[in-house]
Amino acid sequence: MSISRDEAREIAIAAILLTIVVRLTAGLLQMTDELIGSWTFGSLADRLFAPVGSTIGMLALAAAMIVVLSPTGSVAIGVIKVVRWTAAVVAVVGILAALHTITRANNNVLAGVWFAMINGLAAAILGGTAWWILTNFNGDR
């Protein structure tokens, strides 16, 4: 069995997006596990945002770059829309994770900001960049 370059691009994009979904779903599973024992809303949010970091941001940007660097028409419009929406979700979840981390830093605000910077903010920047690129990309230039 052989595949074309166009098919390879879309398969790679699908694998990247699926990996993002798996990472975010891991947070939902951790949150569900937390519900079984004694929990607080803060502990639930801790578990939900635990997998949010630069990895999902890099994956969103990688998918966007595959789209942008591919010849015009070689990636289906629907796939491009899914990548754009996924990038937006990564950016929003990253911002929420960063805000949660900073607000939960009780005694050591600097440690909270540092942790937010390397995790949630990194995801937000990379996901937001991917969304912005796809939103403003002009394939005719």
CSV table of C-alpha atoms in Angstrom, one decimal:
chain,number,residue,atom,x,y,z
A,1,MET,CA,0.0,0.0,0.0
A,2,SER,CA,1.3,3.4,-0.8
A,3,ILE,CA,0.0,6.9,-0.1
A,4,SER,CA,0.4,10.3,-1.8
A,5,ARG,CA,2.0,13.4,-0.3
A,6,ASP,CA,-1.4,14.9,0.1
A,7,GLU,CA,-2.7,11.9,2.0
A,8,ALA,CA,0.5,11.8,4.1
A,9,ARG,CA,-0.1,15.4,5.1
A,10,GLU,CA,-3.6,14.8,6.2
A,11,ILE,CA,-2.7,11.6,8.0
A,12,ALA,CA,0.1,13.6,9.9
A,13,ILE,CA,-2.4,16.4,10.7
A,14,ALA,CA,-4.9,13.8,12.0
A,15,ALA,CA,-2.3,12.1,14.2
A,16,ILE,CA,-1.2,15.5,15.6
A,17,LEU,CA,-4.8,16.5,16.3
A,18,LEU,CA,-5.6,13.1,17.9
A,19,THR,CA,-2.5,13.5,20.1
A,20,ILE,CA,-3.9,16.9,21.3
A,21,VAL,CA,-7.2,15.3,22.0
A,22,VAL,CA,-5.6,12.5,23.9
A,23,ARG,CA,-3.5,14.9,26.1
A,24,LEU,CA,-6.6,17.0,26.9
A,25,THR,CA,-8.7,14.0,27.6
A,26,ALA,CA,-6.1,12.7,30.0
A,27,GLY,CA,-6.9,15.8,32.1
A,28,LEU,CA,-10.6,14.9,32.0
A,29,LEU,CA,-9.8,11.4,33.2
A,30,GLN,CA,-7.6,12.7,36.0
A,31,MET,CA,-10.4,15.0,37.0
A,32,THR,CA,-12.9,12.1,37.0
A,33,ASP,CA,-10.5,10.1,39.2
A,34,GLU,CA,-10.3,13.0,41.6
A,35,LEU,CA,-14.1,13.0,41.9
A,36,ILE,CA,-14.0,9.4,43.3
A,37,GLY,CA,-12.1,10.6,46.5
A,38,SER,CA,-12.3,13.7,48.5
A,39,TRP,CA,-12.1,16.7,46.2
A,40,THR,CA,-12.4,20.5,46.0
A,41,PHE,CA,-13.1,22.6,42.9
A,42,GLY,CA,-9.4,23.7,43.0
A,43,SER,CA,-8.2,20.1,43.1
A,44,LEU,CA,-10.5,19.2,40.1
A,45,ALA,CA,-9.1,22.1,38.2
A,46,ASP,CA,-5.6,21.1,39.1
A,47,ARG,CA,-6.1,17.7,37.6
A,48,LEU,CA,-8.0,19.1,34.5
A,49,PHE,CA,-5.2,21.4,33.6
A,50,ALA,CA,-2.3,19.1,34.5
A,51,PRO,CA,-1.6,18.0,31.0
A,52,VAL,CA,-1.8,21.5,29.5
A,53,GLY,CA,1.7,22.6,28.5
A,54,SER,CA,4.0,23.5,25.7
A,55,THR,CA,3.6,20.0,24.1
A,56,ILE,CA,0.0,20.6,23.0
A,57,GLY,CA,1.0,24.1,21.9
A,58,MET,CA,3.8,22.8,19.7
A,59,LEU,CA,1.5,20.2,18.3
A,60,ALA,CA,-1.1,22.8,17.3
A,61,LEU,CA,1.6,24.9,15.7
A,62,ALA,CA,3.0,21.9,13.9
A,63,ALA,CA,-0.4,21.1,12.4
A,64,ALA,CA,-0.9,24.7,11.4
A,65,MET,CA,2.6,24.8,9.7
A,66,ILE,CA,1.8,21.6,7.8
A,67,VAL,CA,-1.3,23.3,6.5
A,68,VAL,CA,0.4,26.6,5.6
A,69,LEU,CA,3.5,25.0,4.0
A,70,SER,CA,1.5,22.6,1.8
A,71,PRO,CA,0.6,23.6,-1.7
A,72,THR,CA,-2.7,25.3,-2.2
A,73,GLY,CA,-5.5,22.8,-2.4
A,74,SER,CA,-3.5,19.8,-1.1
A,75,VAL,CA,-5.2,20.0,2.4
A,76,ALA,CA,-9.0,19.8,2.5
A,77,ILE,CA,-10.8,22.9,3.7
A,78,GLY,CA,-12.5,20.9,6.4
A,79,VAL,CA,-9.1,19.8,7.8
A,80,ILE,CA,-7.9,23.4,7.8
A,81,LYS,CA,-11.0,24.5,9.8
A,82,VAL,CA,-10.5,21.7,12.3
A,83,VAL,CA,-6.9,22.7,12.8
A,84,ARG,CA,-7.9,26.3,13.2
A,85,TRP,CA,-10.5,25.4,15.9
A,86,THR,CA,-8.2,23.1,17.6
A,87,ALA,CA,-5.5,25.8,17.8
A,88,ALA,CA,-8.1,28.2,19.3
A,89,VAL,CA,-9.1,25.6,21.9
A,90,VAL,CA,-5.4,25.1,22.8
A,91,ALA,CA,-5.0,28.8,23.2
A,92,VAL,CA,-8.0,29.2,25.4
A,93,VAL,CA,-7.3,26.2,27.6
A,94,GLY,CA,-3.7,27.4,27.9
A,95,ILE,CA,-4.9,30.8,29.2
A,96,LEU,CA,-7.3,29.1,31.6
A,97,ALA,CA,-4.6,26.8,32.9
A,98,ALA,CA,-2.2,29.8,33.4
A,99,LEU,CA,-4.8,31.8,35.2
A,100,HIS,CA,-5.7,28.8,37.4
A,101,THR,CA,-2.0,28.2,38.2
A,102,ILE,CA,-1.4,31.8,39.1
A,103,THR,CA,-4.5,32.1,41.3
A,104,ARG,CA,-3.7,28.8,43.1
A,105,ALA,CA,-0.1,30.0,44.0
A,106,ASN,CA,-0.9,30.7,47.7
A,107,ASN,CA,2.4,31.4,49.3
A,108,ASN,CA,4.8,31.6,46.4
A,109,VAL,CA,3.5,33.8,43.6
A,110,LEU,CA,6.8,33.7,41.7
A,111,ALA,CA,6.7,30.0,41.6
A,112,GLY,CA,3.1,30.1,40.4
A,113,VAL,CA,4.0,32.6,37.7
A,114,TRP,CA,7.0,30.5,36.7
A,115,PHE,CA,4.9,27.3,36.5
A,116,ALA,CA,2.2,29.1,34.5
A,117,MET,CA,4.9,30.4,32.0
A,118,ILE,CA,6.3,27.0,31.2
A,119,ASN,CA,3.0,25.3,31.0
A,120,GLY,CA,-0.3,27.2,30.3
A,121,LEU,CA,1.2,30.3,28.9
A,122,ALA,CA,3.4,28.4,26.5
A,123,ALA,CA,0.4,26.4,25.3
A,124,ALA,CA,-1.6,29.7,24.9
A,125,ILE,CA,1.2,31.4,22.9
A,126,LEU,CA,1.8,28.5,20.6
A,127,GLY,CA,-1.9,27.7,20.1
A,128,GLY,CA,-2.7,31.4,19.7
A,129,THR,CA,0.1,31.7,17.1
A,130,ALA,CA,-1.2,28.7,15.2
A,131,TRP,CA,-4.8,30.1,15.2
A,132,TRP,CA,-3.6,33.6,14.1
A,133,ILE,CA,-1.5,32.2,11.3
A,134,LEU,CA,-4.4,30.1,10.0
A,135,THR,CA,-6.8,33.0,10.4
A,136,ASN,CA,-4.6,35.5,8.5
A,137,PHE,CA,-2.9,33.2,6.0
A,138,ASN,CA,-3.1,34.3,2.4
A,139,GLY,CA,-2.2,31.4,0.1
A,140,ASP,CA,-1.9,33.7,-2.9
A,141,ARG,CA,1.0,35.7,-1.5
